[in-house]
Short mmCIF file of C-alpha atoms in Angstrom, two decimals:
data_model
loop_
_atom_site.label_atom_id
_atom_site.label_comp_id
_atom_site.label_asym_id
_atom_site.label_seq_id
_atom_site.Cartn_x
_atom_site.Cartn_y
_atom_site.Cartn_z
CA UNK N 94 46.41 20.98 1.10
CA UNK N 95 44.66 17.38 0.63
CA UNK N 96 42.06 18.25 3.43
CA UNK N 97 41.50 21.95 2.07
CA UNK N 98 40.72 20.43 -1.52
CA UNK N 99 38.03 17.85 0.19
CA UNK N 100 36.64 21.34 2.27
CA UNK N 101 36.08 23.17 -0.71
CA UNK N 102 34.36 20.38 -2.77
CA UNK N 103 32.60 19.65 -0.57
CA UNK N 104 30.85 23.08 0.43
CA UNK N 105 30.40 22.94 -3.74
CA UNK N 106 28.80 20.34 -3.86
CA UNK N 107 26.20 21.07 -0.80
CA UNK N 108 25.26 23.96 -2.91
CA UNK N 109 24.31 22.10 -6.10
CA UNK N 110 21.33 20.53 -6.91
CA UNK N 111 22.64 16.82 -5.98
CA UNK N 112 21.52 17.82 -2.33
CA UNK N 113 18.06 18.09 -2.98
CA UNK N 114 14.95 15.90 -2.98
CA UNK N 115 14.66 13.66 -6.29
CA UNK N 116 11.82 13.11 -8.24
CA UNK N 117 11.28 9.99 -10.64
CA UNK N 118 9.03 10.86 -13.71
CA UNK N 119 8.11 7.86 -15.31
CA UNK N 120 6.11 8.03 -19.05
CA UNK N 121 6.11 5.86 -22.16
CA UNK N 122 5.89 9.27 -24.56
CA UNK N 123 8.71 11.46 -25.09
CA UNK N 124 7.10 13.93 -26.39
CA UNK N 125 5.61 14.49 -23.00
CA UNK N 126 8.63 16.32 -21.79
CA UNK N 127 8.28 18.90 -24.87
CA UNK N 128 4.72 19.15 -24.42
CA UNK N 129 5.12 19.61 -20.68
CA UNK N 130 9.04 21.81 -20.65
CA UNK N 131 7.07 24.57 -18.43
CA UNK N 132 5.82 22.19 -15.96
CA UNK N 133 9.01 20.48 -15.87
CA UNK N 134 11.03 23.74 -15.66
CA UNK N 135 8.84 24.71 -12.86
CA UNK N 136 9.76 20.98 -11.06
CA UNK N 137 13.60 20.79 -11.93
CA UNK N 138 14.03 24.72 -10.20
CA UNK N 139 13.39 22.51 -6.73
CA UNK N 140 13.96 19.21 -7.41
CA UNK N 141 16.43 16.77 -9.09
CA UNK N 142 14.59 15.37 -11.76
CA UNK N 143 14.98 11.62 -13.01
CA UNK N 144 13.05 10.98 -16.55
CA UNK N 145 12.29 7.29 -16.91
CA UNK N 146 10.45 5.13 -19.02
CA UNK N 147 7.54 3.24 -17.79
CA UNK N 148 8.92 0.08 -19.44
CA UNK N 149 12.20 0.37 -18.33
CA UNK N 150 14.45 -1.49 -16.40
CA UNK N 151 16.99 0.73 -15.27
CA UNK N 152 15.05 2.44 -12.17
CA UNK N 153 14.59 1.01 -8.97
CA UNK N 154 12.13 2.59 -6.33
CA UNK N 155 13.65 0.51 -3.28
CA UNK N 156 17.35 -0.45 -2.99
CA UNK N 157 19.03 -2.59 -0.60
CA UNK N 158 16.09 -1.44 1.63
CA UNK N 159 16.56 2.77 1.15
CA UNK N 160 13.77 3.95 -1.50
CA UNK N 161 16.06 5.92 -3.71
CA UNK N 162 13.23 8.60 -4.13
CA UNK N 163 11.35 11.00 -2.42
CA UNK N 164 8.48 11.91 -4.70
CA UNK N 165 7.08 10.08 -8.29
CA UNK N 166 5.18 11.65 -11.34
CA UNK N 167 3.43 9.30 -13.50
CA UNK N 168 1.74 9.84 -16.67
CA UNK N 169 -0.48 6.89 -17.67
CA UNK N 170 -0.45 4.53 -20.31
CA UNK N 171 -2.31 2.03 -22.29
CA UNK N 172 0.68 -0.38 -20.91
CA UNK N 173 1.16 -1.68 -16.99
CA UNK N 174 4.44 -0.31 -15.10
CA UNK N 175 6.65 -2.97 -14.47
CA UNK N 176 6.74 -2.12 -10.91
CA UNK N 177 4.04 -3.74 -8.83
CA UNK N 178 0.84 -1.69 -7.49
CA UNK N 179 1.73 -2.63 -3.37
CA UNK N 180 5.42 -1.19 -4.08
CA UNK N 181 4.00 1.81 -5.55
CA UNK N 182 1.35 2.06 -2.22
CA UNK N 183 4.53 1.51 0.45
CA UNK N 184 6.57 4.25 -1.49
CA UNK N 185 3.46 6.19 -0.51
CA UNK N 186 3.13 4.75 3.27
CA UNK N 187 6.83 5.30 3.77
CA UNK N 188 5.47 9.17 3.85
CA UNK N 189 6.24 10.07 0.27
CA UNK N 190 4.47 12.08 -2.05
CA UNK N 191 2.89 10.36 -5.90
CA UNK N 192 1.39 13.07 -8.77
CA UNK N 193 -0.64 10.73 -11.15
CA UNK N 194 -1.93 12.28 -14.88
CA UNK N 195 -4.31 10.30 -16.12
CA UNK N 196 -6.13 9.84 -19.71
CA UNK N 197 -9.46 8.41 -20.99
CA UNK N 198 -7.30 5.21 -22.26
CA UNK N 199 -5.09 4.68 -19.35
CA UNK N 200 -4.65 0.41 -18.51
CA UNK N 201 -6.53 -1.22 -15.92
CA UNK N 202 -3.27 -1.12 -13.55
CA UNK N 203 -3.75 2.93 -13.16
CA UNK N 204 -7.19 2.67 -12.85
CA UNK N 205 -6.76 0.15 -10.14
CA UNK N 206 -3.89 2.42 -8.42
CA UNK N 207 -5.94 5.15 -8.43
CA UNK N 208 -9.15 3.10 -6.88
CA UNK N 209 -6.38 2.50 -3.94
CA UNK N 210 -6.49 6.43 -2.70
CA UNK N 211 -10.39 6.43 -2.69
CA UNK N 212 -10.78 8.11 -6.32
CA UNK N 213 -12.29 6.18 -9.50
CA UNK N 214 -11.70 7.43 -13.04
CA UNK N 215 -15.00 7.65 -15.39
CA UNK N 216 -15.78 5.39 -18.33
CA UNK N 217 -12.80 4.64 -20.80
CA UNK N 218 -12.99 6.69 -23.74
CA UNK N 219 -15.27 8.56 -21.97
CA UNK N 220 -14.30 12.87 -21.57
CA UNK N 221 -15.77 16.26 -20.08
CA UNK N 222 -18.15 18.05 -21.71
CA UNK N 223 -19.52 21.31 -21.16
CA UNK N 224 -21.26 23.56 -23.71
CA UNK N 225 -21.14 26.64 -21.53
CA UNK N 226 -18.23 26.99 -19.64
CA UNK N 227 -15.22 26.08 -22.39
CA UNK N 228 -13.05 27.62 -25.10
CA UNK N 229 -13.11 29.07 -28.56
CA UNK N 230 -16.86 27.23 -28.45
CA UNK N 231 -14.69 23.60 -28.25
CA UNK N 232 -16.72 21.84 -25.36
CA UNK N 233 -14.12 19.15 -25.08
CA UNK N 234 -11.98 21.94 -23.60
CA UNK N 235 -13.98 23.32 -20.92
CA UNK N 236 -12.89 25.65 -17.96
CA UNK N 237 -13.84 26.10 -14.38
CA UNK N 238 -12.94 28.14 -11.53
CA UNK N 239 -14.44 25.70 -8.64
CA UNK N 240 -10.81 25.71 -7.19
CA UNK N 241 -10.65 23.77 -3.34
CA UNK N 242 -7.30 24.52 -0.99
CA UNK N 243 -4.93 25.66 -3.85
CA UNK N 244 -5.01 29.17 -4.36
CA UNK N 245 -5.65 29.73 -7.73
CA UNK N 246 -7.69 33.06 -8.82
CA UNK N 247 -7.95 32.54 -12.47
CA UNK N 248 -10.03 30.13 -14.76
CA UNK N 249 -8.63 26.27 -15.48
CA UNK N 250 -8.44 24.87 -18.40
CA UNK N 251 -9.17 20.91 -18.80
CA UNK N 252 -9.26 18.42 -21.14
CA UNK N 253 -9.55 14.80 -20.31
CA UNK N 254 -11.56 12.43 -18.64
CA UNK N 255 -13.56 13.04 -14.63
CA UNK N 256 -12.60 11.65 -11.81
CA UNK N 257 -15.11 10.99 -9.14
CA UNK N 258 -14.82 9.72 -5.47
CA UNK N 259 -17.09 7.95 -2.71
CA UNK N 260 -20.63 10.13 -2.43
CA UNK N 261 -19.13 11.92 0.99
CA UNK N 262 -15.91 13.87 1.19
CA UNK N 263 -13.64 12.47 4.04
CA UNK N 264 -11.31 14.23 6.02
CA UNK N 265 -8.29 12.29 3.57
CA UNK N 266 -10.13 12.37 0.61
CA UNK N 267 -11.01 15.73 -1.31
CA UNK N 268 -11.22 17.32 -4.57
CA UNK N 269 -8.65 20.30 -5.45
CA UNK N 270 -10.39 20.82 -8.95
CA UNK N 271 -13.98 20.29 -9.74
CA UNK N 272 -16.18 21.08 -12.92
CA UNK N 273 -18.90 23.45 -13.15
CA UNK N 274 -22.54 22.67 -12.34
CA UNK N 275 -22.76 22.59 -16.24
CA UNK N 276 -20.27 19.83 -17.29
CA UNK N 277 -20.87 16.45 -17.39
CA UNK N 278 -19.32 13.05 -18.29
CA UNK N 279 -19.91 9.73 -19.80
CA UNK N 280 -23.01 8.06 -20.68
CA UNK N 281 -24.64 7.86 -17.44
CA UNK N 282 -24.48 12.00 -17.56
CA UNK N 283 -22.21 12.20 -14.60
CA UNK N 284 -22.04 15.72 -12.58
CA UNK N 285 -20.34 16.89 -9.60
CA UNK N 286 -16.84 15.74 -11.36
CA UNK N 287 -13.69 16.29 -10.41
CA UNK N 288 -10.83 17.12 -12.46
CA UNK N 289 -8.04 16.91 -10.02
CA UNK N 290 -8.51 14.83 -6.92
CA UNK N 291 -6.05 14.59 -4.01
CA UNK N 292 -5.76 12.20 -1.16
CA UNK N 293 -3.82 12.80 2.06
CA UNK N 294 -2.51 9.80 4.94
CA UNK N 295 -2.61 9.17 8.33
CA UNK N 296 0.78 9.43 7.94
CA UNK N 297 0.73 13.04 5.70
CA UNK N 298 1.86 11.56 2.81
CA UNK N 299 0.14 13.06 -0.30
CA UNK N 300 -1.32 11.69 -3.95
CA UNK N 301 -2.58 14.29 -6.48
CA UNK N 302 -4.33 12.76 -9.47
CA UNK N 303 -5.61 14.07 -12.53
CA UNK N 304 -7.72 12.35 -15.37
CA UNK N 305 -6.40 14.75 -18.29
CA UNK N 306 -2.31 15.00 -19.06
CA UNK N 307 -3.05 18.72 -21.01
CA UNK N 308 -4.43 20.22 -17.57
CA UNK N 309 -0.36 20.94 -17.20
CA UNK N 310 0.73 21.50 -21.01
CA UNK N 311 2.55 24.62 -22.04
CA UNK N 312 -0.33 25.10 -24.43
CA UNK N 313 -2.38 25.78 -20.97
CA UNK N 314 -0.02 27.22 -19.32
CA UNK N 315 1.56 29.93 -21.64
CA UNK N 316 -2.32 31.27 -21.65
CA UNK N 317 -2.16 34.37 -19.25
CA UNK N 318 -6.06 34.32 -19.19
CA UNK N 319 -5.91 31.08 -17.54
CA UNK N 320 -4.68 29.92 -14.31
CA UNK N 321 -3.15 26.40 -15.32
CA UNK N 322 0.25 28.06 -14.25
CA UNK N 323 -0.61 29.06 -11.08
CA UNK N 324 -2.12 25.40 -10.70
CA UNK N 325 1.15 23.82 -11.07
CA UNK N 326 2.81 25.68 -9.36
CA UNK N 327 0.19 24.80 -6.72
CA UNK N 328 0.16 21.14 -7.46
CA UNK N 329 4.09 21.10 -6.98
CA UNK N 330 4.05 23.17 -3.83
CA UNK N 331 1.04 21.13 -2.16
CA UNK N 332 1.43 17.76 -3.84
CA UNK N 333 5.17 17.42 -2.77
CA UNK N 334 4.61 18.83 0.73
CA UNK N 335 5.86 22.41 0.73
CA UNK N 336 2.53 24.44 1.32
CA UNK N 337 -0.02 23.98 4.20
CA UNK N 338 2.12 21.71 6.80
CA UNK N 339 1.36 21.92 9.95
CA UNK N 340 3.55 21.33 13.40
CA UNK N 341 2.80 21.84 17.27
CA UNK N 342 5.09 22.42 19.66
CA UNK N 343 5.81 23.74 23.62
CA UNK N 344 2.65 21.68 24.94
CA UNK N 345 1.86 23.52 28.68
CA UNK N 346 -0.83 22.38 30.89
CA UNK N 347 -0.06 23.04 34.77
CA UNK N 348 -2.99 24.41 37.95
CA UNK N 349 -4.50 28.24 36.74
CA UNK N 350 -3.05 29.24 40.30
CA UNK N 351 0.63 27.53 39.97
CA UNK N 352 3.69 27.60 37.99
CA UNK N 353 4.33 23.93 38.64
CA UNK N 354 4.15 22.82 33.97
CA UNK N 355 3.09 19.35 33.34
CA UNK N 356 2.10 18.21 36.92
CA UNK N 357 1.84 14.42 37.25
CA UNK N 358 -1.43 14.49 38.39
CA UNK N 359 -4.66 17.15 39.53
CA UNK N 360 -7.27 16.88 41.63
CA UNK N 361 -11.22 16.98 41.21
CA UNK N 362 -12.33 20.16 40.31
CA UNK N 363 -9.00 22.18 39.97
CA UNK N 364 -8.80 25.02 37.97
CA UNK N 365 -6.61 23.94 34.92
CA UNK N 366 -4.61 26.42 32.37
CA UNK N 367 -3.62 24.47 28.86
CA UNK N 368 -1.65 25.87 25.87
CA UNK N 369 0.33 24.92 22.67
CA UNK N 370 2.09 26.38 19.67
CA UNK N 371 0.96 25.84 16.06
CA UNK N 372 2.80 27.22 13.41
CA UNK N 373 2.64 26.44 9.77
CA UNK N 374 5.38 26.51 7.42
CA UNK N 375 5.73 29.76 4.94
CA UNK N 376 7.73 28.28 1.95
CA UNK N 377 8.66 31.72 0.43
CA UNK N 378 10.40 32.93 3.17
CA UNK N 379 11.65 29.12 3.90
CA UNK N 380 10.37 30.01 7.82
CA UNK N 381 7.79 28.66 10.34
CA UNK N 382 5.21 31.43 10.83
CA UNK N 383 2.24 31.37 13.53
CA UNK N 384 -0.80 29.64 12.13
CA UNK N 385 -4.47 31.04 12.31
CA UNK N 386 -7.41 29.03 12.09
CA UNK N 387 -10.02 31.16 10.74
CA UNK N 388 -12.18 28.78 11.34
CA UNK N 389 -11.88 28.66 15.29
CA UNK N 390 -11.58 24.87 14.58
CA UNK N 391 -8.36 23.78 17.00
CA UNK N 392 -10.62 21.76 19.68
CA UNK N 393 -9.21 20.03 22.81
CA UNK N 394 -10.39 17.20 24.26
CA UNK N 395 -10.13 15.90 27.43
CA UNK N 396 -10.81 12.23 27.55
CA UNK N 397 -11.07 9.54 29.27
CA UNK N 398 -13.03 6.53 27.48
CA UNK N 399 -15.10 9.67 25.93
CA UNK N 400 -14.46 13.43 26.15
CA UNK N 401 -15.36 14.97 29.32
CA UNK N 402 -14.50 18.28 27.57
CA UNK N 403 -14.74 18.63 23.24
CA UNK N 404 -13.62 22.50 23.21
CA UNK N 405 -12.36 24.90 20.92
CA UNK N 406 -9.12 26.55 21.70
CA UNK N 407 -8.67 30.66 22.00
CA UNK N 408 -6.30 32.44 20.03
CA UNK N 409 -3.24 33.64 21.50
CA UNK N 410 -0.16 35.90 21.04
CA UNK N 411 1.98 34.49 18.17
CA UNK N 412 1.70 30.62 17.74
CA UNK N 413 -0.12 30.16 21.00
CA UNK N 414 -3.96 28.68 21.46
CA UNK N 415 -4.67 27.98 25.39
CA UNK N 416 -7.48 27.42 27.46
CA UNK N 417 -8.35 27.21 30.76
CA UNK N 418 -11.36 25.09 32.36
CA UNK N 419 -12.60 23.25 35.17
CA UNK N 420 -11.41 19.31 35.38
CA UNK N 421 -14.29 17.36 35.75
CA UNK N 422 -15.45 15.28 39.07
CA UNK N 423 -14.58 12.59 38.13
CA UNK N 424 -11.44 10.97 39.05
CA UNK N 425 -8.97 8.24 36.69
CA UNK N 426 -6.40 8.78 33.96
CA UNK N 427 -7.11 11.30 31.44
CA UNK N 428 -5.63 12.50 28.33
CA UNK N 429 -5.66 16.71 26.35
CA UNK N 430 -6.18 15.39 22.81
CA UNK N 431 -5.56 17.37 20.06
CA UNK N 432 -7.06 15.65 16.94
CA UNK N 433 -6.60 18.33 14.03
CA UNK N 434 -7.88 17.24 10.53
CA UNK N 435 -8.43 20.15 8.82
CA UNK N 436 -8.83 18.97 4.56
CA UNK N 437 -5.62 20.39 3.00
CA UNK N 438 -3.21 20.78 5.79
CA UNK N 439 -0.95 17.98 7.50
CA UNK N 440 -2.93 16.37 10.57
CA UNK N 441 -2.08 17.28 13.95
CA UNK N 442 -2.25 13.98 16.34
CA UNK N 443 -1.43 15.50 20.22
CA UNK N 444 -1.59 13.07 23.47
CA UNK N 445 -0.47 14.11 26.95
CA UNK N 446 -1.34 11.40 29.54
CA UNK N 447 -2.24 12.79 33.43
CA UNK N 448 -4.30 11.28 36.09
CA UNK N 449 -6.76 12.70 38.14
CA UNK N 450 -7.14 12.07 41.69
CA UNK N 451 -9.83 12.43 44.75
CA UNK N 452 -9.92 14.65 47.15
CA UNK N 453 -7.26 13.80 50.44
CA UNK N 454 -8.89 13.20 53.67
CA UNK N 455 -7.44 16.71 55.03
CA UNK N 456 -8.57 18.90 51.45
CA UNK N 457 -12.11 18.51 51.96
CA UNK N 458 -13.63 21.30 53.83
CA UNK N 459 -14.82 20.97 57.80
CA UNK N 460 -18.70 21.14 56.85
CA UNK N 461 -20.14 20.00 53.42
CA UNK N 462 -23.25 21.41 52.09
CA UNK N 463 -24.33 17.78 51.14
CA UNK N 464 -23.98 16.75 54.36
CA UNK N 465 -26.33 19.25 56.23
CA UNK N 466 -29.04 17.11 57.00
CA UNK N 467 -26.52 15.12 58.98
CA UNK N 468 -25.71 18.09 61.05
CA UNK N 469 -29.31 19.19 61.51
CA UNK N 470 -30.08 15.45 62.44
CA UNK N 471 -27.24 15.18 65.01
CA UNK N 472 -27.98 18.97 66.53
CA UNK N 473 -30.98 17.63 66.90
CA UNK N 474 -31.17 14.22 68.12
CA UNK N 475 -29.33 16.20 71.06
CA UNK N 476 -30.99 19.19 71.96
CA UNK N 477 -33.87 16.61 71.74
CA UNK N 478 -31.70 14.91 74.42
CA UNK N 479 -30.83 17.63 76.64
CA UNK N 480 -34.74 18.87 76.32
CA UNK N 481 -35.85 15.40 77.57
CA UNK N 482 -33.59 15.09 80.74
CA UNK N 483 -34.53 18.47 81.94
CA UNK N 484 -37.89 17.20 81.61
CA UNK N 485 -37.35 14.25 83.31
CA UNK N 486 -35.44 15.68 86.15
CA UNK N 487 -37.75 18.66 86.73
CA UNK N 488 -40.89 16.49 86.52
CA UNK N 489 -42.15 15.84 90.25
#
């Protein structure tokens, strides 16, 4: 009866919110979590939400060597966070995910966190401004709809301070939310600002950051004309790695005219057939569909200290992008690389080692083409032979 007790709590419990991902959200206001009850609605549907203050002592990130979250909200202050910048960056290199809102009088510490992930926050004090794109004619409230990866079809309302990043967009570095050609920022007149900036690792772990804390207030988001809702509900989905993740699987590579997969090694000039599965995850049907580049973008490389081969894969049935070519004449160990860094989805690292060999002494073919002027040279050199001793014995 004992054991049929612990059977039924215990399927109970899997089905409560205890068994899924937590999420610390660390702020100095309380009022934020009135302000912000749609946002946080939207968060606590999915997640197990701690609410913390960013003085307090009664959190811990890391204990007994187990980080006792998987993803962390901050909202900024005027006062440091008593836990130290380099723990906040290894929660992020242990492949977690960080959301950072951010104000024009935010401390040194956040400004030097965010610095960390490539993104630098404008002037303190300092806020957007746009006297053509805002609302009710208040151009400390301004709008755009110059909306990167997160699919968001309706104007965004900001208010806060820009965020700008280094003068080239990297791979790991991008803007989700940038200001129209007509705002600007801070004495200097800054354009080309970005009002939420994102940053994603080597190792897919994800940072979202923000320089205004009202981008995600219910006054924003109970607006149906604008699209702040659909934003965080982007944000969430993106930021905490649910949307855009990427995985590859059943690598094939094996002679066009075989059936032999993953041979150890081929031979100069063989025909070779390659192939792998992509699929990307579909979190409303909680599924792995097939992905499609549009973009035609998948490339394989076949290297050796440089790629003999930089080529985009073909399209397949389902999950499947293949491609056959010629190996090269050139014999060593190679690798197929797939290097996939597409801005907005998880990064696709693929390696598959193989060595390619010479030709045996019995696979070349009886007579070369290159080596005709031998033949013609040796043919001749005895006809020229047999033509001189019937010469020499018919000479009297």
């Amino acid at each position: 009866m004992i054991n049929f007790l612990i059977l039924i709590l215990g399927v109970v419990l899997a089905g409560t919110p205890y068994n899924q991902k937590k999420v610390l959200v660390l702020s100095d206001n309380p009022a934020v979590y009135v302000s912000h009850s749609q946002f946080f609605n939207l968060l606590s549907k999915q997640y197990r939400v701690d609410y913390k203050n960013i003085q307090s002592n009664t959190f811990n990130l890391q204990l007994f060597g187990e980080w006792q979250y998987d993803h962390l909200i901050l909202f900024s202050s005027t006062v440091d966070l008593k836990v130290s910048i380099q723990e906040l960056l290894d929660f992020y290199d242990s492949g977690r995910n960080i959301l950072l809102l951010g104000s024009t009088d935010q401390s040194k510490y956040f400004r030097k966190f965010l610095n960390s992930f490539g993104l630098d926050m404008h002037e303190y004090g300092s806020s957007v401004v746009d006297y053509f794109n805002n609302i009710r004619g208040n151009q400390n409230v301004v709008t755009t709809s110059n909306v990167n990866i997160l699919n968001v079809d309706k104007p965004i309302a900001y208010q806060g301070a820009g965020l700008s990043m280094t003068p080239y967009e990297t791979f790991q570095v991008f803007g989700l939310v940038r200001g129209s050609e007509t705002a600007f920022s801070g004495p200097n007149l800054s354009h080309n600002i970005i009002y939420v900036g994102a940053t994603q690792g080597r190792n897919n772990a994800r940072f979202v950051a923000t320089g205004s804390w009202e981008i995600l207030s219910d006054e924003f988001l109970n607006n149906s004309n604008l699209g702040n809702q659909m934003l965080a509900e982007e944000i969430i989905r993106w930021g905490f790695g649910q949307s855009k993740i990427l995985k590859a699987e059943n690598l094939i590579h094996r002679r066009l005219d075989s059936d032999d997969i993953k041979p150890y090694n081929y031979r100069l000039r063989e025909d070779c057939y390659f192939s792998i599965d992509i699929y990307e995850w579909d979190y409303q049907n909680d599924q792995w569909i097939p992905y499609v580049s549009t973009d035609n973008d998948v490339l394989l490389e076949f290297v050796m200290l440089d790629p003999y081969y930089r080529v985009p894969l073909k399209k397949g049935q389902g999950p499947k992008y293949e491609l056959s070519f010629k190996i090269p004449d050139v014999y060593g160990v190679f690798q197929f690389k797939i290097n996939y860094l597409k801005p907005g989805y998880t990064f696709l690292k693929i390696a598959e080692k193989i060595t390619v060999r010479p030709f045996r002494h019995d696979e070349y073919g009886r007579y070369l083409v290159q080596a005709l002027p031998y033949y013609f040279s040796s043919f001749g050199t005895m006809a020229g032979f047999v033509v001189f001793l019937i010469a020499f014995l018919l000479n009297k």
